[in-house]
């Protein structure tokens, strides 16, 4: 089978750190081009300032990976799908739920594969956690996601703008895991969002979800954490406690702890190749829906200004 | 066929003005009970203070119509579905999207009919508008929904609380019509929400949607309108202009104007009976999804305090 000729659009940190290595490590793909208005690309690969320019003058491509901020992703995805190209959407898949629904509809009509990627679902501990939980009774879930935004998102202004998710940008990773591993669907019961006076997006949030059996799922998100950082999910069940630490990488079951190698982005690209080869799309918006619910239903609390 | 024994839960203004007359006017239903903590019910019909009390001591019921504020609706709906009862949800169907998804899942498992009712879709002009638009090219849509909240929602505190929708409570009626009559799906591109300093929910909003062909759909919502009130949708097409006025009741096409009798709630109950008799559910969350997107994506603007 010929490699899928893919273009990476939006050459920011995530593209360079994760997408390019994962693509070069997967024989199903060949990197055909890069696209970015303010970047020179990489040596030996055609580079264009915009998707328009690539489509007008560039090499033929079969697929695009969209690594831009979510606020501009719809227009790029729609343009690519209209050409019958397959589309990989970084998380979150869009700035709104309705635009993702429109893209899904468009992909169905063109027959192209649309993949809403949730990288944390491919963390090493997640698949075994899902398997272990599949026939457990879940009594309580505690999610703690506390990190220092100055370390992890330095100078990323878009993340604070409307359509950026603020502290839900990392928090949605926790939700992508929880919606995947827990055996029952859950919904948002209450939320408090902490909003700095000079920012449009929350810097912290306290959320109570509940699953369809009534089990509470608490989520503590905070971007003001200095010192030790936490990306932990603890699930109390009828068969003991499951703990996923380091964003899903390290799984502890009553029987012991598993440390496995990080394979998030290689896992995503393997999945994208399978979707393309089998003519399918995968668009699960449940994590973004829960975030939208927090914005819709949450109580807003003014907190002190934040400057980075 | 025996009448469907129905209980009306939440005996506020909408229950008395619309639900009870529509139920008594439809032979498919028999009013079996009313439920409300702070209301005496109506003469000759069993009344209970809570759904718990009705289920423990009351007459047998096959279905419930939930007319409570959305913040408490999930628990009631879930309890009713668990008993195999059919559920009619007033609009909006919940305080969050995720709770409606869980209810839909539950209804599917129990085989009960769940109906997310959008009364404005049953306004007299809406079905002919949908038919007329089905093969038009839509070039521009203008939605203006301006009313005086002091007249239409006097003292309804819940509407201003988190989970109440503020000006989107009437605005979602416009969206329920637009999502139904327009031939293409649309999504939210930008939004500005006006928030009084002393309220959790917006008093006004300016929104730009765009359909999948790129046509702009503007929505102007304002609760501060005194004098003439507006609930109008104007659709410019390749075959001339369609105008729906009075919240969908009055349709004007290039060929002339139709005035028809108000049949919104009778239409809803006829539909609910059909769903029950055919064992189906109808849960379209597209209008609520667009509102959630406005909260997620919108820019918030502080405006002067509002007291009613």
Coordinates of N, CA, C and O in Angstrom, one line a residue, chain A residues 135-237:
Chain A
X135 N -16.1 -4.4 34.0 CA -17.2 -5.1 34.8 C -17.1 -4.9 36.3 O -17.6 -5.7 37.1
X136 N -16.7 -3.7 36.6 CA -16.6 -3.3 38.1 C -17.8 -2.4 38.4 O -18.4 -1.7 37.5
X137 N -18.2 -2.3 39.7 CA -19.1 -1.3 40.1 C -18.3 -0.1 40.6 O -17.5 -0.2 41.5
X138 N -18.5 1.0 40.0 CA -17.7 2.3 40.3 C -18.5 3.0 41.4 O -19.7 3.3 41.3
X139 N -17.8 3.3 42.5 CA -18.4 3.9 43.7 C -18.0 5.4 43.7 O -18.8 6.2 44.2
X140 N -16.8 5.8 43.3 CA -16.4 7.2 43.4 C -15.2 7.4 42.5 O -14.4 6.5 42.3
X141 N -15.1 8.5 41.8 CA -14.0 8.9 41.0 C -13.5 10.2 41.4 O -14.3 11.2 41.6
X142 N -12.2 10.3 41.6 CA -11.5 11.6 41.9 C -10.5 12.0 40.9 O -9.6 11.2 40.6
X143 N -10.7 13.1 40.2 CA -9.8 13.6 39.2 C -9.1 14.8 39.7 O -9.8 15.8 40.1
X144 N -7.8 14.8 39.7 CA -7.0 16.0 40.2 C -6.0 16.3 39.1 O -5.1 15.5 38.7
X145 N -6.2 17.5 38.5 CA -5.3 17.9 37.3 C -4.8 19.3 37.7 O -5.5 20.3 37.5
X146 N -3.6 19.3 38.3 CA -3.1 20.6 38.7 C -1.7 20.8 38.2 O -0.8 20.0 38.4
X147 N -1.6 21.9 37.4 CA -0.3 22.1 36.7 C 0.0 23.6 36.7 O -0.9 24.4 36.9
X148 N 1.2 23.9 36.4 CA 1.7 25.3 36.3 C 1.6 25.8 34.9 O 2.4 25.4 34.0
X149 N 0.6 26.7 34.6 CA 0.4 27.1 33.2 C 1.6 27.9 32.7 O 1.9 27.8 31.5
X150 N 2.4 28.5 33.6 CA 3.6 29.2 33.1 C 4.6 28.2 32.5 O 5.4 28.6 31.6
X151 N 4.6 27.0 33.0 CA 5.6 26.0 32.5 C 5.0 25.4 31.3 O 5.8 25.1 30.3
X152 N 3.7 25.1 31.2 CA 3.2 24.2 30.2 C 2.6 25.0 29.0 O 2.5 24.4 27.9
X153 N 2.2 26.2 29.2 CA 1.6 27.0 28.1 C 2.2 28.4 28.0 O 1.4 29.4 28.0
X154 N 3.5 28.5 28.0 CA 4.1 29.9 28.1 C 3.7 30.7 26.8 O 3.9 30.2 25.7
X155 N 3.1 31.9 27.1 CA 2.8 32.8 26.0 C 1.8 32.3 25.0 O 1.7 32.9 23.9
X156 N 1.0 31.3 25.3 CA 0.0 30.8 24.4 C -1.3 31.6 24.6 O -2.2 31.2 25.3
X157 N -1.4 32.8 23.9 CA -2.5 33.7 24.2 C -3.8 33.1 23.8 O -4.8 33.3 24.5
X158 N -3.8 32.3 22.7 CA -5.1 31.8 22.2 C -5.9 30.9 23.3 O -7.1 30.8 23.3
X159 N -5.1 30.3 24.2 CA -5.7 29.4 25.1 C -6.6 30.2 26.1 O -7.5 29.6 26.8
X160 N -6.3 31.5 26.3 CA -7.1 32.3 27.2 C -8.2 33.1 26.5 O -9.0 33.7 27.2
X161 N -8.3 33.0 25.2 CA -9.3 33.7 24.4 C -10.6 32.9 24.4 O -10.5 31.7 24.6
X162 N -11.7 33.6 24.1 CA -13.0 32.8 23.9 C -12.7 31.7 22.8 O -12.2 32.0 21.8
X163 N -13.1 30.5 23.1 CA -12.9 29.4 22.2 C -11.6 28.6 22.5 O -11.5 27.5 22.2
X164 N -10.7 29.3 23.2 CA -9.6 28.5 23.9 C -10.3 28.1 25.2 O -11.3 28.6 25.6
X165 N -9.8 27.1 25.9 CA -10.6 26.5 27.0 C -10.0 26.8 28.3 O -10.6 26.4 29.3
X166 N -9.0 27.6 28.4 CA -8.4 27.9 29.7 C -7.9 26.6 30.3 O -7.4 25.7 29.6
X167 N -8.1 26.4 31.6 CA -7.7 25.3 32.3 C -8.3 24.0 31.8 O -7.8 22.9 32.1
X168 N -9.4 24.1 31.1 CA -10.0 22.9 30.5 C -9.2 22.4 29.3 O -9.4 21.3 28.8
X169 N -8.2 23.1 28.8 CA -7.3 22.6 27.8 C -6.6 21.4 28.3 O -6.6 20.3 27.6
X170 N -5.9 21.4 29.4 CA -5.4 20.2 30.0 C -6.6 19.3 30.6 O -6.6 18.1 30.5
X171 N -7.6 20.0 31.2 CA -8.6 19.2 31.9 C -9.4 18.3 30.9 O -9.9 17.2 31.3
X172 N -9.5 18.7 29.6 CA -10.2 17.9 28.7 C -9.5 16.6 28.4 O -10.1 15.6 28.0
X173 N -8.2 16.6 28.7 CA -7.4 15.3 28.6 C -7.9 14.3 29.6 O -8.1 13.1 29.3
X174 N -8.1 14.8 30.9 CA -8.7 13.9 31.9 C -10.1 13.4 31.5 O -10.4 12.3 31.7
X175 N -10.9 14.3 30.9 CA -12.2 13.9 30.5 C -12.2 12.9 29.4 O -13.1 12.1 29.3
X176 N -11.2 13.1 28.5 CA -11.1 12.1 27.4 C -10.8 10.7 27.9 O -11.3 9.7 27.4
X177 N -10.0 10.7 29.0 CA -9.7 9.4 29.6 C -11.0 8.9 30.4 O -11.4 7.7 30.2
X178 N -11.5 9.7 31.2 CA -12.7 9.3 32.1 C -13.9 8.8 31.2 O -14.5 7.7 31.5
X179 N -14.2 9.5 30.1 CA -15.3 9.1 29.3 C -15.0 7.8 28.6 O -15.9 7.1 28.1
X180 N -13.7 7.4 28.5 CA -13.3 6.2 27.8 C -13.2 5.0 28.7 O -13.6 3.9 28.4
X181 N -12.7 5.2 29.9 CA -12.5 4.0 30.8 C -13.7 3.7 31.7 O -13.8 2.6 32.1
X182 N -14.5 4.7 32.1 CA -15.6 4.4 33.0 C -16.7 3.6 32.3 O -17.0 3.9 31.2
X183 N -17.3 2.6 33.0 CA -18.2 1.8 32.3 C -19.6 2.4 32.1 O -20.4 1.8 31.3
X184 N -19.9 3.5 32.8 CA -21.2 4.2 32.6 C -21.0 5.6 32.1 O -20.1 6.3 32.5
X185 N -22.0 6.1 31.4 CA -21.9 7.5 31.0 C -22.1 8.4 32.2 O -22.8 8.0 33.2
X186 N -21.6 9.6 32.2 CA -21.8 10.5 33.3 C -22.1 11.9 32.8 O -22.0 12.2 31.6
X187 N -22.6 12.8 33.7 CA -23.1 14.1 33.3 C -22.6 15.1 34.4 O -22.3 14.7 35.5
X188 N -22.7 16.3 34.0 CA -22.3 17.4 34.9 C -23.4 17.8 35.8 O -24.5 18.1 35.4
X189 N -23.2 17.8 37.1 CA -24.2 18.2 38.1 C -24.0 19.7 38.6 O -24.9 20.4 38.7
X190 N -22.7 20.0 38.9 CA -22.5 21.4 39.2 C -21.0 21.7 39.0 O -20.2 20.8 38.9
X191 N -20.7 23.0 38.8 CA -19.4 23.4 38.5 C -19.2 24.9 39.0 O -20.1 25.7 38.9
X192 N -18.0 25.1 39.4 CA -17.6 26.5 39.7 C -16.3 26.8 38.9 O -15.3 26.0 38.9
X193 N -16.3 27.9 38.1 CA -15.2 28.3 37.3 C -14.6 29.5 37.9 O -15.3 30.5 38.1
X194 N -13.3 29.5 38.1 CA -12.5 30.6 38.6 C -12.0 31.4 37.4 O -11.2 30.9 36.6
X195 N -12.4 32.7 37.3 CA -12.0 33.5 36.2 C -11.2 34.7 36.6 O -11.7 35.6 37.3
X196 N -9.9 34.8 36.2 CA -9.2 36.0 36.4 C -9.9 37.2 35.7 O -10.4 37.1 34.6
X197 N -9.8 38.4 36.4 CA -10.5 39.6 35.8 C -10.0 40.0 34.4 O -10.7 40.5 33.7
X198 N -8.7 39.6 34.1 CA -8.2 40.0 32.9 C -8.1 38.9 31.8 O -7.4 39.0 30.8
X199 N -8.9 37.9 32.0 CA -8.9 36.7 31.1 C -10.3 36.3 30.8 O -11.2 36.4 31.6
X200 N -10.5 35.7 29.6 CA -11.8 35.3 29.2 C -12.0 33.8 29.5 O -13.2 33.3 29.5
X201 N -11.0 33.1 29.9 CA -11.1 31.6 30.2 C -10.7 31.3 31.6 O -9.9 32.0 32.2
X202 N -11.3 30.2 32.2 CA -11.0 29.9 33.6 C -9.6 29.5 33.8 O -9.0 28.7 33.0
X203 N -9.1 29.8 35.0 CA -7.8 29.4 35.4 C -7.9 28.2 36.4 O -6.9 27.5 36.6
X204 N -9.1 27.9 36.9 CA -9.3 26.8 37.8 C -10.8 26.4 37.7 O -11.6 27.3 37.3
X205 N -11.1 25.2 38.1 CA -12.5 24.8 38.1 C -12.7 23.6 39.1 O -11.8 22.8 39.3
X206 N -13.8 23.6 39.8 CA -14.2 22.5 40.7 C -15.5 22.0 40.1 O -16.5 22.7 40.0
X207 N -15.6 20.7 39.8 CA -16.7 20.1 39.1 C -17.2 18.9 39.8 O -16.4 18.1 40.2
X208 N -18.5 18.7 39.9 CA -19.1 17.5 40.3 C -19.9 16.9 39.1 O -20.8 17.5 38.7
X209 N -19.5 15.7 38.7 CA -20.2 14.9 37.8 C -20.9 13.8 38.5 O -20.6 13.5 39.7
X210 N -21.8 13.1 37.9 CA -22.4 11.9 38.4 C -22.7 10.9 37.3 O -23.1 11.3 36.2
X211 N -22.4 9.7 37.6 CA -22.7 8.7 36.5 C -24.1 8.2 36.6 O -24.9 8.6 37.5
X212 N -24.5 7.4 35.6 CA -26.0 7.1 35.5 C -26.4 6.2 36.7 O -27.6 6.0 36.9
X213 N -25.5 5.7 37.5 CA -25.9 5.0 38.7 C -25.9 5.9 39.9 O -26.3 5.5 41.0
X214 N -25.4 7.1 39.8 CA -25.4 8.1 40.9 C -24.0 8.2 41.5 O -23.9 9.1 42.4
X215 N -23.0 7.5 41.1 CA -21.7 7.6 41.7 C -21.1 9.0 41.4 O -21.2 9.5 40.2
X216 N -20.5 9.6 42.4 CA -19.9 11.0 42.2 C -18.6 10.9 41.5 O -17.7 10.0 41.8
X217 N -18.3 11.9 40.7 CA -17.0 12.0 40.0 C -16.6 13.5 40.2 O -17.3 14.4 39.7
X218 N -15.6 13.7 41.0 CA -15.2 15.1 41.3 C -14.0 15.4 40.4 O -13.1 14.5 40.2
X219 N -13.9 16.6 40.0 CA -12.7 17.0 39.2 C -12.2 18.4 39.7 O -13.0 19.3 39.8
X220 N -10.9 18.4 40.0 CA -10.3 19.6 40.6 C -9.2 20.0 39.6 O -8.2 19.3 39.4
X221 N -9.5 21.1 38.9 CA -8.5 21.6 37.9 C -7.9 22.9 38.4 O -8.6 23.8 38.8
X222 N -6.6 23.0 38.3 CA -6.0 24.3 38.7 C -4.7 24.5 37.9 O -3.9 23.6 37.8
X223 N -4.6 25.7 37.4 CA -3.5 26.1 36.6 C -2.4 26.9 37.4 O -1.4 27.3 36.8
X224 N -2.7 27.0 38.6 CA -1.8 27.9 39.5 C -0.9 27.0 40.3 O -0.3 27.5 41.3
X225 N -0.8 25.7 40.0 CA 0.0 24.8 40.8 C 1.5 25.0 40.6 O 2.0 24.8 39.5
X226 N 2.2 25.4 41.6 CA 3.7 25.3 41.5 C 4.2 24.1 42.3 O 3.4 23.5 43.0
X227 N 5.4 23.7 42.2 CA 5.9 22.5 42.9 C 5.4 21.3 42.2 O 5.2 21.3 40.9
X228 N 5.1 20.2 42.9 CA 4.7 19.0 42.3 C 3.4 19.1 41.5 O 2.5 19.8 41.9
X229 N 3.4 18.5 40.3 CA 2.2 18.6 39.4 C 1.4 17.3 39.5 O 2.0 16.3 39.8
X230 N 0.1 17.4 39.3 CA -0.8 16.2 39.4 C -1.6 16.1 38.1 O -2.2 17.0 37.7
X231 N -1.6 14.8 37.6 CA -2.5 14.5 36.6 C -3.0 13.1 36.9 O -2.6 12.1 36.3
X232 N -3.9 13.0 37.9 CA -4.3 11.7 38.5 C -5.8 11.5 38.4 O -6.6 12.4 38.6
X233 N -6.1 10.2 38.2 CA -7.5 9.8 38.2 C -7.6 8.6 39.2 O -6.8 7.6 38.9
X234 N -8.4 8.6 40.2 CA -8.5 7.5 41.2 C -10.0 7.0 41.1 O -10.9 7.8 41.2
X235 N -10.1 5.7 40.9 CA -11.4 5.1 40.8 C -11.6 4.1 41.9 O -10.9 3.1 41.9
X236 N -12.6 4.4 42.8 CA -12.9 3.4 43.9 C -14.0 2.5 43.4 O -15.0 2.9 42.9
X237 N -13.7 1.2 43.4 CA -14.7 0.2 42.9 C -15.0 -0.9 43.9 O -14.3 -0.9 45.0

